[in-house]
mmCIF file of C-alpha atoms in Angstrom:
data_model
loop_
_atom_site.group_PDB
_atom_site.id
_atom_site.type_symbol
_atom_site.label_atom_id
_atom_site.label_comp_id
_atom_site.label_asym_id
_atom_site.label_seq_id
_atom_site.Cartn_x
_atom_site.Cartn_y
_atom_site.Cartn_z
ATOM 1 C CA UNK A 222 39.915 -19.131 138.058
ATOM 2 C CA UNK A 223 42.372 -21.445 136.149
ATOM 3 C CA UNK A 224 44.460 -24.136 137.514
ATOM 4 C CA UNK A 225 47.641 -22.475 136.449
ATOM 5 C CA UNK A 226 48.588 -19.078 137.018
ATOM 6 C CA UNK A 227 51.320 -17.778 134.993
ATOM 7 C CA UNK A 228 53.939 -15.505 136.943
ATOM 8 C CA UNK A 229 54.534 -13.784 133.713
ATOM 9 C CA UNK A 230 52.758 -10.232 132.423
ATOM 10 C CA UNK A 231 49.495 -11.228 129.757
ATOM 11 C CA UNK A 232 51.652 -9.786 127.052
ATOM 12 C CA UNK A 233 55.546 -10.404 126.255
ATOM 13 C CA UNK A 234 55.647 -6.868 125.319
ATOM 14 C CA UNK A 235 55.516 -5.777 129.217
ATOM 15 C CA UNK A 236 58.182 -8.390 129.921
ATOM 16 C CA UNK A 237 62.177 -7.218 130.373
ATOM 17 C CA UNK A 238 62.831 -10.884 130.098
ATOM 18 C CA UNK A 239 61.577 -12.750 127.241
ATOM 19 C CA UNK A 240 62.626 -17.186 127.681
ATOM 20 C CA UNK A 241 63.664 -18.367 124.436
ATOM 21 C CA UNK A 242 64.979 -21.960 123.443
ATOM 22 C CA UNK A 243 68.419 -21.771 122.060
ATOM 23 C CA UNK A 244 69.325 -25.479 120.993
ATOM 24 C CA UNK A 245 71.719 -26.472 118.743
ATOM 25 C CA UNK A 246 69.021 -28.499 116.620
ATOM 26 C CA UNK A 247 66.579 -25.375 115.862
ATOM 27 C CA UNK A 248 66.412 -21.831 115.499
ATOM 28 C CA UNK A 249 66.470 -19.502 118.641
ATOM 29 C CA UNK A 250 62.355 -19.378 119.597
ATOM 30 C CA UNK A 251 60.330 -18.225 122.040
ATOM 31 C CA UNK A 252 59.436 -20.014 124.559
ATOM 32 C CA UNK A 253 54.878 -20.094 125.367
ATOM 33 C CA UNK A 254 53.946 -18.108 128.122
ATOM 34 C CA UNK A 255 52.504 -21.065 130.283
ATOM 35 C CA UNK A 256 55.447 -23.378 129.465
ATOM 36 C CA UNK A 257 57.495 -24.268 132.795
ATOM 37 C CA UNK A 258 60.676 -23.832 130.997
ATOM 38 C CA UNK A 259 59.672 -20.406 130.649
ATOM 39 C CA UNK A 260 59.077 -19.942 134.001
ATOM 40 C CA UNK A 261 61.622 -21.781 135.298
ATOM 41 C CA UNK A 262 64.218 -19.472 132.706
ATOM 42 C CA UNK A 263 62.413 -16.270 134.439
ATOM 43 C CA UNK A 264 62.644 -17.375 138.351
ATOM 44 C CA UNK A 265 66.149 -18.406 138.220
ATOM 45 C CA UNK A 266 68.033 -17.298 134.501
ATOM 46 C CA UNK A 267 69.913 -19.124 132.742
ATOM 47 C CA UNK A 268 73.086 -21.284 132.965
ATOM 48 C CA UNK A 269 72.912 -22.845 129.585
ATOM 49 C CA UNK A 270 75.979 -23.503 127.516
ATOM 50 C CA UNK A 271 76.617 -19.996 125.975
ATOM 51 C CA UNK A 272 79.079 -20.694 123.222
ATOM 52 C CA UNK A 273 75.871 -20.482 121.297
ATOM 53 C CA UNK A 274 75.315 -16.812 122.120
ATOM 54 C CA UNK A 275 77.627 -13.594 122.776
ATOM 55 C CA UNK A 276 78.886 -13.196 126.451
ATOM 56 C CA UNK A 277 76.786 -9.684 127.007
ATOM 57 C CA UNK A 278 73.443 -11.645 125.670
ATOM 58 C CA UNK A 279 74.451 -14.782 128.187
ATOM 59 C CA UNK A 280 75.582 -11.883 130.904
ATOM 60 C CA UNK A 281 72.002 -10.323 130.629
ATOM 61 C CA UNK A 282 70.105 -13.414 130.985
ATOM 62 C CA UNK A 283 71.180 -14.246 134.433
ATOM 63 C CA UNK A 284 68.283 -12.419 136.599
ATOM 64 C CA UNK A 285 71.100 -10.757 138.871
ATOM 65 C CA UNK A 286 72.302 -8.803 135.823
ATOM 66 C CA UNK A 287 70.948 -5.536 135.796
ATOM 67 C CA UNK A 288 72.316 -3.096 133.012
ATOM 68 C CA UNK A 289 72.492 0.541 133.578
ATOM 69 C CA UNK A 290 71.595 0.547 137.308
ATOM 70 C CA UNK A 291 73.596 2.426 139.332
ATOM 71 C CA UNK A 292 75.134 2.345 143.246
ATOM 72 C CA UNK A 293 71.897 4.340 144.649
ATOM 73 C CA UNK A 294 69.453 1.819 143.057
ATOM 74 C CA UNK A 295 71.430 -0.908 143.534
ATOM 75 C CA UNK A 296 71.367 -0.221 147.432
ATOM 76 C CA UNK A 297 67.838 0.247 147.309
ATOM 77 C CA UNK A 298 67.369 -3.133 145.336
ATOM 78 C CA UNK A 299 69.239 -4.820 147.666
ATOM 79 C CA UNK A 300 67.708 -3.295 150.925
ATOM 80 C CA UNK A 301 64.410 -3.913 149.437
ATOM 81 C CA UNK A 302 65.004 -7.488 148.774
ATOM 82 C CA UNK A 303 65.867 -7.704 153.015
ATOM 83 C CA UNK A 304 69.382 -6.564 152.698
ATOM 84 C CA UNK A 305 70.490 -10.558 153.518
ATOM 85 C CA UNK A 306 74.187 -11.145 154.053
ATOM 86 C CA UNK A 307 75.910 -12.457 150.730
ATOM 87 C CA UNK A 308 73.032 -11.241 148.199
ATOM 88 C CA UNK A 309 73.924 -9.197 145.270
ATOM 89 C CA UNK A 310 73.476 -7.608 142.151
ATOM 90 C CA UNK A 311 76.110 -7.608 139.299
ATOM 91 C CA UNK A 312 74.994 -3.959 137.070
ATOM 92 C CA UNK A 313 76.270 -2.399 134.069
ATOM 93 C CA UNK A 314 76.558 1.145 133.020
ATOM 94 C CA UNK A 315 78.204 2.558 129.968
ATOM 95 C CA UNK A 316 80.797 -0.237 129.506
ATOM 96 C CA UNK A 317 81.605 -0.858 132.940
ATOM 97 C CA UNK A 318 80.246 -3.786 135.613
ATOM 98 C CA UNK A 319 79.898 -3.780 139.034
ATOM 99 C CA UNK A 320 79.623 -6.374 142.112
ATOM 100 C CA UNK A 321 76.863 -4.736 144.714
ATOM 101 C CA UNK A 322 76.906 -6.758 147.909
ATOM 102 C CA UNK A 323 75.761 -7.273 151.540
ATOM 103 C CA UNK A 324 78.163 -7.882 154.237
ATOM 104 C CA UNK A 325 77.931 -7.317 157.772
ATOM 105 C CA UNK A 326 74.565 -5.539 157.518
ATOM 106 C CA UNK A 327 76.148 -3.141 154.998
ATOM 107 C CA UNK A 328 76.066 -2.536 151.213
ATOM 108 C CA UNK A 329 79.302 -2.591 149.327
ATOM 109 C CA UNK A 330 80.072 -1.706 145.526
ATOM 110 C CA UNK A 331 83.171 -3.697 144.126
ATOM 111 C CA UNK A 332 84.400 -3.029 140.609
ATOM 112 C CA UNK A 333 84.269 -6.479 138.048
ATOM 113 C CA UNK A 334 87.487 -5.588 135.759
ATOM 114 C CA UNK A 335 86.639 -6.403 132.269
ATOM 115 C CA UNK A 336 88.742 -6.477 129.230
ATOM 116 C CA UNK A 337 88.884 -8.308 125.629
ATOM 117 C CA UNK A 338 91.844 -10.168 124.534
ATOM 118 C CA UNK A 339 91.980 -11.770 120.903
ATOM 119 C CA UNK A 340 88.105 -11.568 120.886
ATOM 120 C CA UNK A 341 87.554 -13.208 124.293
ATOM 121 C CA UNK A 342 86.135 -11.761 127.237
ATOM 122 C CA UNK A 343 87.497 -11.970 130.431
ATOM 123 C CA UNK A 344 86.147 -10.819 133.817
ATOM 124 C CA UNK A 345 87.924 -10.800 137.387
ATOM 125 C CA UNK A 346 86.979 -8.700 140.869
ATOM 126 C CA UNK A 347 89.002 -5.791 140.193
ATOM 127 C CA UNK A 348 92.419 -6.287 142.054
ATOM 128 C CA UNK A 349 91.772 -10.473 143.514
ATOM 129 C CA UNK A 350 94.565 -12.764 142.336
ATOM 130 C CA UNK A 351 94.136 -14.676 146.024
ATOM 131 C CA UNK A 352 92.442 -17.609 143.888
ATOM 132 C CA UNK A 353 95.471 -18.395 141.775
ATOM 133 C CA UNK A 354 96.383 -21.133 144.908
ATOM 134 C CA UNK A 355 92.989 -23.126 144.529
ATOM 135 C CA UNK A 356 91.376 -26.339 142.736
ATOM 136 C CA UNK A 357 89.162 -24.571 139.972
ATOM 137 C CA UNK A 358 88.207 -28.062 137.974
ATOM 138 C CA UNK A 359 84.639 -26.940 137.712
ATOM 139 C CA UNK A 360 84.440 -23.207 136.248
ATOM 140 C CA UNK A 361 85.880 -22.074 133.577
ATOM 141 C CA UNK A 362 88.635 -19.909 133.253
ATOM 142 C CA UNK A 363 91.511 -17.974 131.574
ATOM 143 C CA UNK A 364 95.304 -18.591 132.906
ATOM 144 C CA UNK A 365 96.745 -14.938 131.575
ATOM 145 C CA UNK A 366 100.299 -13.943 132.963
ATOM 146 C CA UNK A 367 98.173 -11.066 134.933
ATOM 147 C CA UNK A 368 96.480 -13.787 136.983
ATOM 148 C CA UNK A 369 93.068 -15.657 136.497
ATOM 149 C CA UNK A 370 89.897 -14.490 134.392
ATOM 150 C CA UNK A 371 86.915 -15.834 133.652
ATOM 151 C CA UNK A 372 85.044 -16.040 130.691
ATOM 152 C CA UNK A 373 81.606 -14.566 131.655
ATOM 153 C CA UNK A 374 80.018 -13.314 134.817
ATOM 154 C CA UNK A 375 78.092 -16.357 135.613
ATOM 155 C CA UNK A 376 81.320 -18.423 136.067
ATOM 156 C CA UNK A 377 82.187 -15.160 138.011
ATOM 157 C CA UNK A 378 79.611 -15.519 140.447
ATOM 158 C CA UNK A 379 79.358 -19.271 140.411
ATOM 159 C CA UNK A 380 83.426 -19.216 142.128
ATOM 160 C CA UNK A 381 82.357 -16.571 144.490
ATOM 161 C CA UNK A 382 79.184 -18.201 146.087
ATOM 162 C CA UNK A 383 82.047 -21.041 146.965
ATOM 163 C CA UNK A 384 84.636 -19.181 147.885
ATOM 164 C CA UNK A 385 85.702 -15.984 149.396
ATOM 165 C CA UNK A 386 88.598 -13.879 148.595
ATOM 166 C CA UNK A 387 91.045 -11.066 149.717
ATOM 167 C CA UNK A 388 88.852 -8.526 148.436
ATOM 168 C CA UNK A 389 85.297 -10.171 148.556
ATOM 169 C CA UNK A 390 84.734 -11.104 152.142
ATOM 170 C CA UNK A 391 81.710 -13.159 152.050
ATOM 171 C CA UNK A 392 80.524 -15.847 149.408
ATOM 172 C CA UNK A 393 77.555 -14.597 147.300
ATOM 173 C CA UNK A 394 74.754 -16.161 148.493
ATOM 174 C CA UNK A 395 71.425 -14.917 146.499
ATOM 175 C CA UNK A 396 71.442 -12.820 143.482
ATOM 176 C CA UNK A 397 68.471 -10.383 143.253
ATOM 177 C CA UNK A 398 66.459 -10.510 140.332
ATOM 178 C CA UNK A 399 64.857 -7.426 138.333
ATOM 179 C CA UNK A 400 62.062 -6.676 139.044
ATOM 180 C CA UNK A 401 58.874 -7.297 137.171
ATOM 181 C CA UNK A 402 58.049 -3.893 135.185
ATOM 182 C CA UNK A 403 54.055 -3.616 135.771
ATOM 183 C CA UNK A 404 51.999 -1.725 133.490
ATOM 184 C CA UNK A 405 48.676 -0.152 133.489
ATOM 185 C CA UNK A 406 46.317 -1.581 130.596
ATOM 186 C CA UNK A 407 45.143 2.194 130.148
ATOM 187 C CA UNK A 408 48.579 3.702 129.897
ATOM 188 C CA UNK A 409 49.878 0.560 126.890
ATOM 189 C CA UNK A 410 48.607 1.904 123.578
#
């Protein structure tokens, strides 16, 4: 028995998420195994500055983000993680992202409107412009003549776990992770 346990599979290869360093001094590396920024990266993502990498490689490190899942495994993620009010799952499937929620004991699927303008991304819930009124010093966002955006998901989620909306009508409270893939040792090659 050793004194640490790591939470992560033996091998990286049976991983989905793989923690890497991305400084500004050094190369993009990977991170040990048994390091606890490692494990800290894979219990709760990532909310690093990501001017250093694209918007769909920050998207996909937050542990919410789930790409191609769709609405039926989405519910079932999100009744098997205790269906809580306010927890969620942001997914992604050919091109187009989605907001899964709980509210009121019941799942709901809102559409994340996504476009590119001049190379930027910008995300907003589909049809809310009811946040045009507040104080948003501390996310970042795009003023567009169409309303507000925001630049990735994260800052997406991190405005909606303070405030609700017209269309969203509870704050996100706990975004549910992937889960761990677990293989057999006979089946890896």
């Amino acid at each position: 028995m050793t004194k640490f346990q790591s939470s992560l599979p033996a091998h990286f290869d049976d991983c989905d998420l793989v923690p890497m360093n991305f400084t500004p001094s050094s190369c993009p590396r990977l991170l040990p195994q048994y390091d606890r920024s490692a494990q800290r990266l894979l219990r709760y993502g990532s909310d690093m500055d990501y001017s250093m990498v694209s918007v769909a490689d920050y998207n996909r490190a937050q542990i919410w983000f789930h790409h191609g899942l769709d609405s039926v495994k989405a519910e079932r993620l999100l009744r098997g993680a205790g269906c809580e009010e306010g927890s969620f799952v942001i997914s992604e499937q050919s091109g187009r992202y989605v907001l899964s929620f709980v509210h009121s004991a019941s799942i709901h699927h809102m559409r994340i409107g996504y476009s590119v303008k001049d190379g930027e991304a910008k995300f907003r819930l589909d049809i809310d412009r009811s946040f045009s009124n507040r104080k948003l010093k501390d996310i970042l966002i795009i003023q567009a003549s169409s309303g507000f955006f925001f630049r990735n998901l994260h800052n997406l989620v991190e405005y909606y776990t303070k405030h609700k909306s017209f269309v969203l009508p509870t704050k996100l409270k706990r975004g549910v992770p992937r889960p761990l893939r677990v293989t057999h040792a006979r089946t890896r090659a």
